JSON list of C-alpha atoms in Angstrom, two decimals:
[
{"chain": "E", "resi": 1, "resn": "MET", "atom": "CA", "xyz": [-8.82, 16.89, 10.16]},
{"chain": "E", "resi": 2, "resn": "LYS", "atom": "CA", "xyz": [-9.61, 13.15, 9.93]},
{"chain": "E", "resi": 3, "resn": "ILE", "atom": "CA", "xyz": [-6.78, 10.83, 8.85]},
{"chain": "E", "resi": 4, "resn": "PHE", "atom": "CA", "xyz": [-7.41, 7.19, 7.98]},
{"chain": "E", "resi": 5, "resn": "GLY", "atom": "CA", "xyz": [-5.60, 4.33, 6.26]},
{"chain": "E", "resi": 6, "resn": "ILE", "atom": "CA", "xyz": [-6.69, 2.53, 3.10]},
{"chain": "E", "resi": 7, "resn": "THR", "atom": "CA", "xyz": [-5.07, -0.89, 2.80]},
{"chain": "E", "resi": 8, "resn": "GLY", "atom": "CA", "xyz": [-5.33, -4.30, 1.18]},
{"chain": "E", "resi": 9, "resn": "GLY", "atom": "CA", "xyz": [-3.11, -6.99, -0.28]},
{"chain": "E", "resi": 10, "resn": "SER", "atom": "CA", "xyz": [-1.73, -7.02, -3.83]},
{"chain": "E", "resi": 11, "resn": "GLY", "atom": "CA", "xyz": [-4.50, -6.95, -6.40]},
{"chain": "E", "resi": 12, "resn": "SER", "atom": "CA", "xyz": [-7.26, -6.06, -3.91]},
{"chain": "E", "resi": 13, "resn": "GLY", "atom": "CA", "xyz": [-7.98, -2.75, -5.62]},
{"chain": "E", "resi": 14, "resn": "LYS", "atom": "CA", "xyz": [-7.18, -0.32, -2.80]},
{"chain": "E", "resi": 15, "resn": "THR", "atom": "CA", "xyz": [-5.86, 2.13, -5.42]},
{"chain": "E", "resi": 16, "resn": "SER", "atom": "CA", "xyz": [-9.28, 2.09, -7.11]},
{"chain": "E", "resi": 17, "resn": "VAL", "atom": "CA", "xyz": [-10.99, 2.87, -3.79]},
{"chain": "E", "resi": 18, "resn": "SER", "atom": "CA", "xyz": [-8.50, 5.67, -3.16]},
{"chain": "E", "resi": 19, "resn": "ALA", "atom": "CA", "xyz": [-9.19, 7.13, -6.61]},
{"chain": "E", "resi": 20, "resn": "ILE", "atom": "CA", "xyz": [-12.94, 7.14, -5.92]},
{"chain": "E", "resi": 21, "resn": "PHE", "atom": "CA", "xyz": [-12.40, 8.78, -2.50]},
{"chain": "E", "resi": 22, "resn": "ARG", "atom": "CA", "xyz": [-10.18, 11.40, -4.19]},
{"chain": "E", "resi": 23, "resn": "GLU", "atom": "CA", "xyz": [-12.93, 12.16, -6.72]},
{"chain": "E", "resi": 24, "resn": "LEU", "atom": "CA", "xyz": [-15.36, 12.56, -3.80]},
{"chain": "E", "resi": 25, "resn": "GLY", "atom": "CA", "xyz": [-13.12, 15.16, -2.16]},
{"chain": "E", "resi": 26, "resn": "ALA", "atom": "CA", "xyz": [-10.61, 13.41, 0.13]},
{"chain": "E", "resi": 27, "resn": "GLU", "atom": "CA", "xyz": [-6.91, 14.09, -0.15]},
{"chain": "E", "resi": 28, "resn": "ILE", "atom": "CA", "xyz": [-5.09, 10.82, -0.81]},
{"chain": "E", "resi": 29, "resn": "ILE", "atom": "CA", "xyz": [-1.45, 10.30, 0.12]},
{"chain": "E", "resi": 30, "resn": "ASP", "atom": "CA", "xyz": [-0.26, 7.29, -1.88]},
{"chain": "E", "resi": 31, "resn": "THR", "atom": "CA", "xyz": [2.57, 5.60, 0.01]},
{"chain": "E", "resi": 32, "resn": "ASP", "atom": "CA", "xyz": [3.62, 3.74, -3.19]},
{"chain": "E", "resi": 33, "resn": "ILE", "atom": "CA", "xyz": [4.41, 7.12, -4.77]},
{"chain": "E", "resi": 34, "resn": "VAL", "atom": "CA", "xyz": [6.11, 8.30, -1.57]},
{"chain": "E", "resi": 35, "resn": "ALA", "atom": "CA", "xyz": [8.07, 5.01, -1.47]},
{"chain": "E", "resi": 36, "resn": "ARG", "atom": "CA", "xyz": [9.37, 5.62, -5.01]},
{"chain": "E", "resi": 37, "resn": "GLU", "atom": "CA", "xyz": [10.45, 9.14, -4.05]},
{"chain": "E", "resi": 38, "resn": "VAL", "atom": "CA", "xyz": [12.35, 8.08, -0.91]},
{"chain": "E", "resi": 39, "resn": "VAL", "atom": "CA", "xyz": [14.47, 5.50, -2.82]},
{"chain": "E", "resi": 40, "resn": "ARG", "atom": "CA", "xyz": [15.71, 7.88, -5.49]},
{"chain": "E", "resi": 41, "resn": "LYS", "atom": "CA", "xyz": [19.39, 7.66, -6.42]},
{"chain": "E", "resi": 42, "resn": "GLY", "atom": "CA", "xyz": [21.63, 9.06, -3.69]},
{"chain": "E", "resi": 43, "resn": "SER", "atom": "CA", "xyz": [19.00, 8.81, -0.93]},
{"chain": "E", "resi": 44, "resn": "LYS", "atom": "CA", "xyz": [19.73, 7.47, 2.55]},
{"chain": "E", "resi": 45, "resn": "CYS", "atom": "CA", "xyz": [16.92, 4.95, 2.11]},
{"chain": "E", "resi": 46, "resn": "LEU", "atom": "CA", "xyz": [18.47, 3.48, -1.05]},
{"chain": "E", "resi": 47, "resn": "ASP", "atom": "CA", "xyz": [21.86, 3.24, 0.68]},
{"chain": "E", "resi": 48, "resn": "GLU", "atom": "CA", "xyz": [20.27, 1.20, 3.50]},
{"chain": "E", "resi": 49, "resn": "LEU", "atom": "CA", "xyz": [18.48, -1.09, 1.03]},
{"chain": "E", "resi": 50, "resn": "VAL", "atom": "CA", "xyz": [21.75, -1.80, -0.81]},
{"chain": "E", "resi": 51, "resn": "GLU", "atom": "CA", "xyz": [23.43, -2.53, 2.52]},
{"chain": "E", "resi": 52, "resn": "CYS", "atom": "CA", "xyz": [20.70, -5.05, 3.37]},
{"chain": "E", "resi": 53, "resn": "PHE", "atom": "CA", "xyz": [19.95, -6.69, -0.02]},
{"chain": "E", "resi": 54, "resn": "GLY", "atom": "CA", "xyz": [23.16, -6.08, -1.97]},
{"chain": "E", "resi": 55, "resn": "ALA", "atom": "CA", "xyz": [24.16, -4.02, -5.02]},
{"chain": "E", "resi": 56, "resn": "MET", "atom": "CA", "xyz": [22.34, -6.50, -7.27]},
{"chain": "E", "resi": 57, "resn": "ILE", "atom": "CA", "xyz": [19.12, -4.50, -6.61]},
{"chain": "E", "resi": 58, "resn": "LEU", "atom": "CA", "xyz": [20.59, -1.55, -8.54]},
{"chain": "E", "resi": 59, "resn": "ASN", "atom": "CA", "xyz": [20.43, -0.73, -12.24]},
{"chain": "E", "resi": 60, "resn": "PRO", "atom": "CA", "xyz": [23.77, 0.01, -13.96]},
{"chain": "E", "resi": 61, "resn": "ASP", "atom": "CA", "xyz": [23.09, 3.77, -13.51]},
{"chain": "E", "resi": 62, "resn": "GLY", "atom": "CA", "xyz": [22.77, 3.39, -9.72]},
{"chain": "E", "resi": 63, "resn": "THR", "atom": "CA", "xyz": [18.98, 3.71, -9.58]},
{"chain": "E", "resi": 64, "resn": "LEU", "atom": "CA", "xyz": [16.83, 1.07, -7.89]},
{"chain": "E", "resi": 65, "resn": "ASP", "atom": "CA", "xyz": [15.70, -1.93, -9.93]},
{"chain": "E", "resi": 66, "resn": "ARG", "atom": "CA", "xyz": [12.29, -2.33, -8.27]},
{"chain": "E", "resi": 67, "resn": "LYS", "atom": "CA", "xyz": [11.59, -5.73, -9.82]},
{"chain": "E", "resi": 68, "resn": "LYS", "atom": "CA", "xyz": [14.87, -7.21, -8.52]},
{"chain": "E", "resi": 69, "resn": "LEU", "atom": "CA", "xyz": [14.22, -5.74, -5.07]},
{"chain": "E", "resi": 70, "resn": "ALA", "atom": "CA", "xyz": [10.66, -7.15, -5.04]},
{"chain": "E", "resi": 71, "resn": "LYS", "atom": "CA", "xyz": [11.86, -10.60, -6.14]},
{"chain": "E", "resi": 72, "resn": "GLU", "atom": "CA", "xyz": [14.47, -10.62, -3.35]},
{"chain": "E", "resi": 73, "resn": "ALA", "atom": "CA", "xyz": [12.35, -8.97, -0.63]},
{"chain": "E", "resi": 74, "resn": "PHE", "atom": "CA", "xyz": [9.21, -11.06, -1.19]},
{"chain": "E", "resi": 75, "resn": "SER", "atom": "CA", "xyz": [11.09, -14.38, -1.24]},
{"chain": "E", "resi": 76, "resn": "ASP", "atom": "CA", "xyz": [10.57, -14.86, 2.52]},
{"chain": "E", "resi": 77, "resn": "ARG", "atom": "CA", "xyz": [8.92, -13.16, 5.48]},
{"chain": "E", "resi": 78, "resn": "GLU", "atom": "CA", "xyz": [12.16, -12.06, 7.16]},
{"chain": "E", "resi": 79, "resn": "LYS", "atom": "CA", "xyz": [13.31, -10.25, 4.01]},
{"chain": "E", "resi": 80, "resn": "THR", "atom": "CA", "xyz": [9.87, -8.66, 3.60]},
{"chain": "E", "resi": 81, "resn": "ALA", "atom": "CA", "xyz": [10.09, -7.45, 7.22]},
{"chain": "E", "resi": 82, "resn": "ALA", "atom": "CA", "xyz": [13.58, -6.03, 6.56]},
{"chain": "E", "resi": 83, "resn": "LEU", "atom": "CA", "xyz": [12.31, -4.11, 3.52]},
{"chain": "E", "resi": 84, "resn": "ASN", "atom": "CA", "xyz": [9.47, -2.66, 5.59]},
{"chain": "E", "resi": 85, "resn": "ARG", "atom": "CA", "xyz": [11.75, -1.77, 8.51]},
{"chain": "E", "resi": 86, "resn": "ILE", "atom": "CA", "xyz": [14.09, 0.20, 6.26]},
{"chain": "E", "resi": 87, "resn": "THR", "atom": "CA", "xyz": [11.58, 2.00, 4.06]},
{"chain": "E", "resi": 88, "resn": "HIS", "atom": "CA", "xyz": [8.84, 2.80, 6.59]},
{"chain": "E", "resi": 89, "resn": "LYS", "atom": "CA", "xyz": [10.77, 5.40, 8.59]},
{"chain": "E", "resi": 90, "resn": "TYR", "atom": "CA", "xyz": [11.50, 7.43, 5.44]},
{"chain": "E", "resi": 91, "resn": "ILE", "atom": "CA", "xyz": [7.96, 7.03, 4.14]},
{"chain": "E", "resi": 92, "resn": "LYS", "atom": "CA", "xyz": [6.45, 8.16, 7.47]},
{"chain": "E", "resi": 93, "resn": "GLU", "atom": "CA", "xyz": [8.63, 11.26, 7.54]},
{"chain": "E", "resi": 94, "resn": "GLU", "atom": "CA", "xyz": [7.41, 12.29, 4.06]},
{"chain": "E", "resi": 95, "resn": "VAL", "atom": "CA", "xyz": [3.74, 11.42, 4.83]},
{"chain": "E", "resi": 96, "resn": "MET", "atom": "CA", "xyz": [3.85, 13.57, 7.98]},
{"chain": "E", "resi": 97, "resn": "GLN", "atom": "CA", "xyz": [5.21, 16.46, 5.95]},
{"chain": "E", "resi": 98, "resn": "ARG", "atom": "CA", "xyz": [2.34, 16.14, 3.44]},
{"chain": "E", "resi": 99, "resn": "ILE", "atom": "CA", "xyz": [-0.24, 16.01, 6.25]},
{"chain": "E", "resi": 100, "resn": "LYS", "atom": "CA", "xyz": [1.30, 19.12, 7.79]},
{"chain": "E", "resi": 101, "resn": "ASN", "atom": "CA", "xyz": [1.02, 20.95, 4.44]},
{"chain": "E", "resi": 102, "resn": "SER", "atom": "CA", "xyz": [-2.56, 19.78, 3.73]},
{"chain": "E", "resi": 103, "resn": "THR", "atom": "CA", "xyz": [-5.65, 21.96, 3.93]},
{"chain": "E", "resi": 104, "resn": "SER", "atom": "CA", "xyz": [-8.08, 19.03, 3.56]},
{"chain": "E", "resi": 105, "resn": "ASP", "atom": "CA", "xyz": [-10.31, 17.89, 6.43]},
{"chain": "E", "resi": 106, "resn": "LEU", "atom": "CA", "xyz": [-10.28, 14.26, 5.19]},
{"chain": "E", "resi": 107, "resn": "ILE", "atom": "CA", "xyz": [-6.98, 12.52, 4.38]},
{"chain": "E", "resi": 108, "resn": "GLY", "atom": "CA", "xyz": [-6.66, 8.90, 3.28]},
{"chain": "E", "resi": 109, "resn": "ILE", "atom": "CA", "xyz": [-3.24, 7.27, 3.43]},
{"chain": "E", "resi": 110, "resn": "ASP", "atom": "CA", "xyz": [-3.14, 4.55, 0.76]},
{"chain": "E", "resi": 111, "resn": "GLY", "atom": "CA", "xyz": [-0.67, 1.76, 1.54]},
{"chain": "E", "resi": 112, "resn": "ALA", "atom": "CA", "xyz": [-0.28, -2.02, 1.34]},
{"chain": "E", "resi": 113, "resn": "VAL", "atom": "CA", "xyz": [1.56, -2.28, 4.65]},
{"chain": "E", "resi": 114, "resn": "ILE", "atom": "CA", "xyz": [-0.10, 0.14, 7.06]},
{"chain": "E", "resi": 115, "resn": "ILE", "atom": "CA", "xyz": [-1.31, -2.21, 9.81]},
{"chain": "E", "resi": 116, "resn": "GLY", "atom": "CA", "xyz": [1.43, -2.69, 12.36]},
{"chain": "E", "resi": 117, "resn": "SER", "atom": "CA", "xyz": [3.66, -0.09, 10.72]},
{"chain": "E", "resi": 118, "resn": "ASN", "atom": "CA", "xyz": [4.59, 3.35, 11.98]},
{"chain": "E", "resi": 119, "resn": "ILE", "atom": "CA", "xyz": [2.11, 4.83, 9.46]},
{"chain": "E", "resi": 120, "resn": "GLU", "atom": "CA", "xyz": [-0.78, 3.23, 11.40]},
{"chain": "E", "resi": 121, "resn": "GLU", "atom": "CA", "xyz": [0.05, 5.58, 14.30]},
{"chain": "E", "resi": 122, "resn": "LEU", "atom": "CA", "xyz": [-1.05, 8.49, 12.10]},
{"chain": "E", "resi": 123, "resn": "CYS", "atom": "CA", "xyz": [-4.44, 6.91, 11.30]},
{"chain": "E", "resi": 124, "resn": "GLU", "atom": "CA", "xyz": [-7.67, 7.23, 13.26]},
{"chain": "E", "resi": 125, "resn": "PHE", "atom": "CA", "xyz": [-8.91, 3.98, 11.68]},
{"chain": "E", "resi": 126, "resn": "ILE", "atom": "CA", "xyz": [-8.27, 1.60, 8.76]},
{"chain": "E", "resi": 127, "resn": "VAL", "atom": "CA", "xyz": [-10.36, 0.82, 5.66]},
{"chain": "E", "resi": 128, "resn": "TYR", "atom": "CA", "xyz": [-9.54, -2.66, 4.30]},
{"chain": "E", "resi": 129, "resn": "VAL", "atom": "CA", "xyz": [-10.14, -3.35, 0.61]},
{"chain": "E", "resi": 130, "resn": "THR", "atom": "CA", "xyz": [-10.48, -7.04, -0.21]},
{"chain": "E", "resi": 131, "resn": "ALA", "atom": "CA", "xyz": [-11.15, -9.26, -3.22]},
{"chain": "E", "resi": 132, "resn": "ASP", "atom": "CA", "xyz": [-11.23, -13.02, -3.76]},
{"chain": "E", "resi": 133, "resn": "GLU", "atom": "CA", "xyz": [-7.91, -14.74, -4.46]},
{"chain": "E", "resi": 134, "resn": "ARG", "atom": "CA", "xyz": [-8.65, -15.59, -8.11]},
{"chain": "E", "resi": 135, "resn": "THR", "atom": "CA", "xyz": [-9.45, -11.97, -8.88]},
{"chain": "E", "resi": 136, "resn": "ARG", "atom": "CA", "xyz": [-6.30, -10.74, -7.08]},
{"chain": "E", "resi": 137, "resn": "ILE", "atom": "CA", "xyz": [-4.03, -13.25, -8.89]},
{"chain": "E", "resi": 138, "resn": "LYS", "atom": "CA", "xyz": [-5.47, -12.23, -12.26]},
{"chain": "E", "resi": 139, "resn": "ARG", "atom": "CA", "xyz": [-4.99, -8.51, -11.48]},
{"chain": "E", "resi": 140, "resn": "ILE", "atom": "CA", "xyz": [-1.38, -8.73, -10.27]},
{"chain": "E", "resi": 141, "resn": "LYS", "atom": "CA", "xyz": [-0.33, -11.03, -13.13]},
{"chain": "E", "resi": 142, "resn": "LYS", "atom": "CA", "xyz": [-1.67, -8.49, -15.62]},
{"chain": "E", "resi": 143, "resn": "ARG", "atom": "CA", "xyz": [-0.39, -5.40, -13.77]},
{"chain": "E", "resi": 144, "resn": "ASP", "atom": "CA", "xyz": [3.11, -6.64, -12.87]},
{"chain": "E", "resi": 145, "resn": "MET", "atom": "CA", "xyz": [3.64, -9.13, -15.72]},
{"chain": "E", "resi": 146, "resn": "LEU", "atom": "CA", "xyz": [4.16, -12.02, -13.28]},
{"chain": "E", "resi": 147, "resn": "THR", "atom": "CA", "xyz": [3.93, -15.77, -13.74]},
{"chain": "E", "resi": 148, "resn": "ASP", "atom": "CA", "xyz": [1.38, -17.78, -11.73]},
{"chain": "E", "resi": 149, "resn": "GLU", "atom": "CA", "xyz": [4.16, -18.90, -9.38]},
{"chain": "E", "resi": 150, "resn": "GLU", "atom": "CA", "xyz": [5.42, -15.34, -8.79]},
{"chain": "E", "resi": 151, "resn": "ALA", "atom": "CA", "xyz": [1.87, -14.07, -8.20]},
{"chain": "E", "resi": 152, "resn": "TYR", "atom": "CA", "xyz": [1.10, -16.80, -5.63]},
{"chain": "E", "resi": 153, "resn": "GLU", "atom": "CA", "xyz": [4.49, -16.22, -3.98]},
{"chain": "E", "resi": 154, "resn": "ARG", "atom": "CA", "xyz": [3.68, -12.53, -3.58]},
{"chain": "E", "resi": 155, "resn": "LEU", "atom": "CA", "xyz": [0.28, -13.25, -2.05]},
{"chain": "E", "resi": 156, "resn": "GLY", "atom": "CA", "xyz": [1.83, -15.88, 0.22]},
{"chain": "E", "resi": 157, "resn": "ALA", "atom": "CA", "xyz": [4.24, -13.30, 1.66]},
{"chain": "E", "resi": 158, "resn": "GLN", "atom": "CA", "xyz": [1.35, -11.06, 2.73]},
{"chain": "E", "resi": 159, "resn": "PRO", "atom": "CA", "xyz": [-0.97, -11.30, 5.75]},
{"chain": "E", "resi": 160, "resn": "ASP", "atom": "CA", "xyz": [-4.23, -13.22, 5.32]},
{"chain": "E", "resi": 161, "resn": "ASP", "atom": "CA", "xyz": [-7.75, -11.81, 5.10]},
{"chain": "E", "resi": 162, "resn": "ASP", "atom": "CA", "xyz": [-8.44, -12.42, 8.79]},
{"chain": "E", "resi": 163, "resn": "PHE", "atom": "CA", "xyz": [-5.46, -10.27, 9.83]},
{"chain": "E", "resi": 164, "resn": "TYR", "atom": "CA", "xyz": [-6.71, -7.28, 7.82]},
{"chain": "E", "resi": 165, "resn": "THR", "atom": "CA", "xyz": [-10.32, -7.71, 8.94]},
{"chain": "E", "resi": 166, "resn": "ARG", "atom": "CA", "xyz": [-9.38, -7.90, 12.65]},
{"chain": "E", "resi": 167, "resn": "ASN", "atom": "CA", "xyz": [-7.36, -4.69, 12.38]},
{"chain": "E", "resi": 168, "resn": "SER", "atom": "CA", "xyz": [-9.74, -2.57, 10.31]},
{"chain": "E", "resi": 169, "resn": "ARG", "atom": "CA", "xyz": [-12.84, -0.58, 11.18]},
{"chain": "E", "resi": 170, "resn": "TYR", "atom": "CA", "xyz": [-14.32, -0.89, 7.69]},
{"chain": "E", "resi": 171, "resn": "VAL", "atom": "CA", "xyz": [-14.11, -3.59, 4.99]},
{"chain": "E", "resi": 172, "resn": "ILE", "atom": "CA", "xyz": [-15.02, -2.99, 1.36]},
{"chain": "E", "resi": 173, "resn": "ASP", "atom": "CA", "xyz": [-15.20, -5.91, -1.11]},
{"chain": "E", "resi": 174, "resn": "ASN", "atom": "CA", "xyz": [-13.82, -5.28, -4.59]},
{"chain": "E", "resi": 175, "resn": "SER", "atom": "CA", "xyz": [-14.45, -8.68, -6.20]},
{"chain": "E", "resi": 176, "resn": "GLY", "atom": "CA", "xyz": [-17.25, -7.34, -8.42]},
{"chain": "E", "resi": 177, "resn": "SER", "atom": "CA", "xyz": [-17.50, -4.69, -11.13]},
{"chain": "E", "resi": 178, "resn": "LEU", "atom": "CA", "xyz": [-16.13, -1.16, -11.01]},
{"chain": "E", "resi": 179, "resn": "ASN", "atom": "CA", "xyz": [-19.73, 0.08, -10.82]},
{"chain": "E", "resi": 180, "resn": "ASP", "atom": "CA", "xyz": [-20.38, -2.04, -7.71]},
{"chain": "E", "resi": 181, "resn": "LEU", "atom": "CA", "xyz": [-17.21, -0.65, -6.18]},
{"chain": "E", "resi": 182, "resn": "LYS", "atom": "CA", "xyz": [-18.24, 2.94, -6.90]},
{"chain": "E", "resi": 183, "resn": "VAL", "atom": "CA", "xyz": [-21.60, 2.43, -5.17]},
{"chain": "E", "resi": 184, "resn": "ASN", "atom": "CA", "xyz": [-20.00, 0.77, -2.11]},
{"chain": "E", "resi": 185, "resn": "ALA", "atom": "CA", "xyz": [-17.18, 3.33, -1.91]},
{"chain": "E", "resi": 186, "resn": "GLN", "atom": "CA", "xyz": [-19.65, 6.23, -2.07]},
{"chain": "E", "resi": 187, "resn": "LYS", "atom": "CA", "xyz": [-21.67, 4.76, 0.83]},
{"chain": "E", "resi": 188, "resn": "LEU", "atom": "CA", "xyz": [-18.53, 4.25, 2.90]},
{"chain": "E", "resi": 189, "resn": "TYR", "atom": "CA", "xyz": [-17.20, 7.72, 2.09]},
{"chain": "E", "resi": 190, "resn": "ASP", "atom": "CA", "xyz": [-20.47, 9.32, 3.21]},
{"chain": "E", "resi": 191, "resn": "LYS", "atom": "CA", "xyz": [-20.35, 7.30, 6.44]},
{"chain": "E", "resi": 192, "resn": "ILE", "atom": "CA", "xyz": [-16.74, 8.35, 7.15]},
{"chain": "E", "resi": 193, "resn": "LYS", "atom": "CA", "xyz": [-17.47, 12.00, 6.38]},
{"chain": "E", "resi": 194, "resn": "GLY", "atom": "CA", "xyz": [-20.53, 11.92, 8.62]},
{"chain": "E", "resi": 195, "resn": "GLU", "atom": "CA", "xyz": [-18.73, 10.52, 11.68]}
]
């Protein structure tokens, strides 16, 4: 069994790369989905987040208001680090369970914050998905309904391109068309499978 990470900053298109790898036969564990599951109402993870960021991150029904949490957590690096510290232990526990239950020989763990986290310990290597800043800003504004200022603030709270490149075995550029991405992802997938 080969386990690797797929990462990239907001709007880079790592989810698109993961989807292509899934179509090609890899099992993909999406840490965004896992992260939503571990913060469900009544969970230990949600209790810790409320303790750190305050009850203002909750909806009236006691569920997490993800937009309020993101606005608070991405407002500075220390708060971003606190969010990661709290959520990562619960996410890792669930990811390890999914790996244990998997029958696939190739598993990609899709996550924005893998490098330097406890999830990286599970990975043999990292695939970094990148795109130019203009493309990323356009994507996250459309996806998350953000203003220019909010989009730039989110990118500013994340590591730069050099950090990802230094810590990854493979880099795939997603600044072009979906067709370009499919061709490049297929080549990379074949290389990974052949190792």
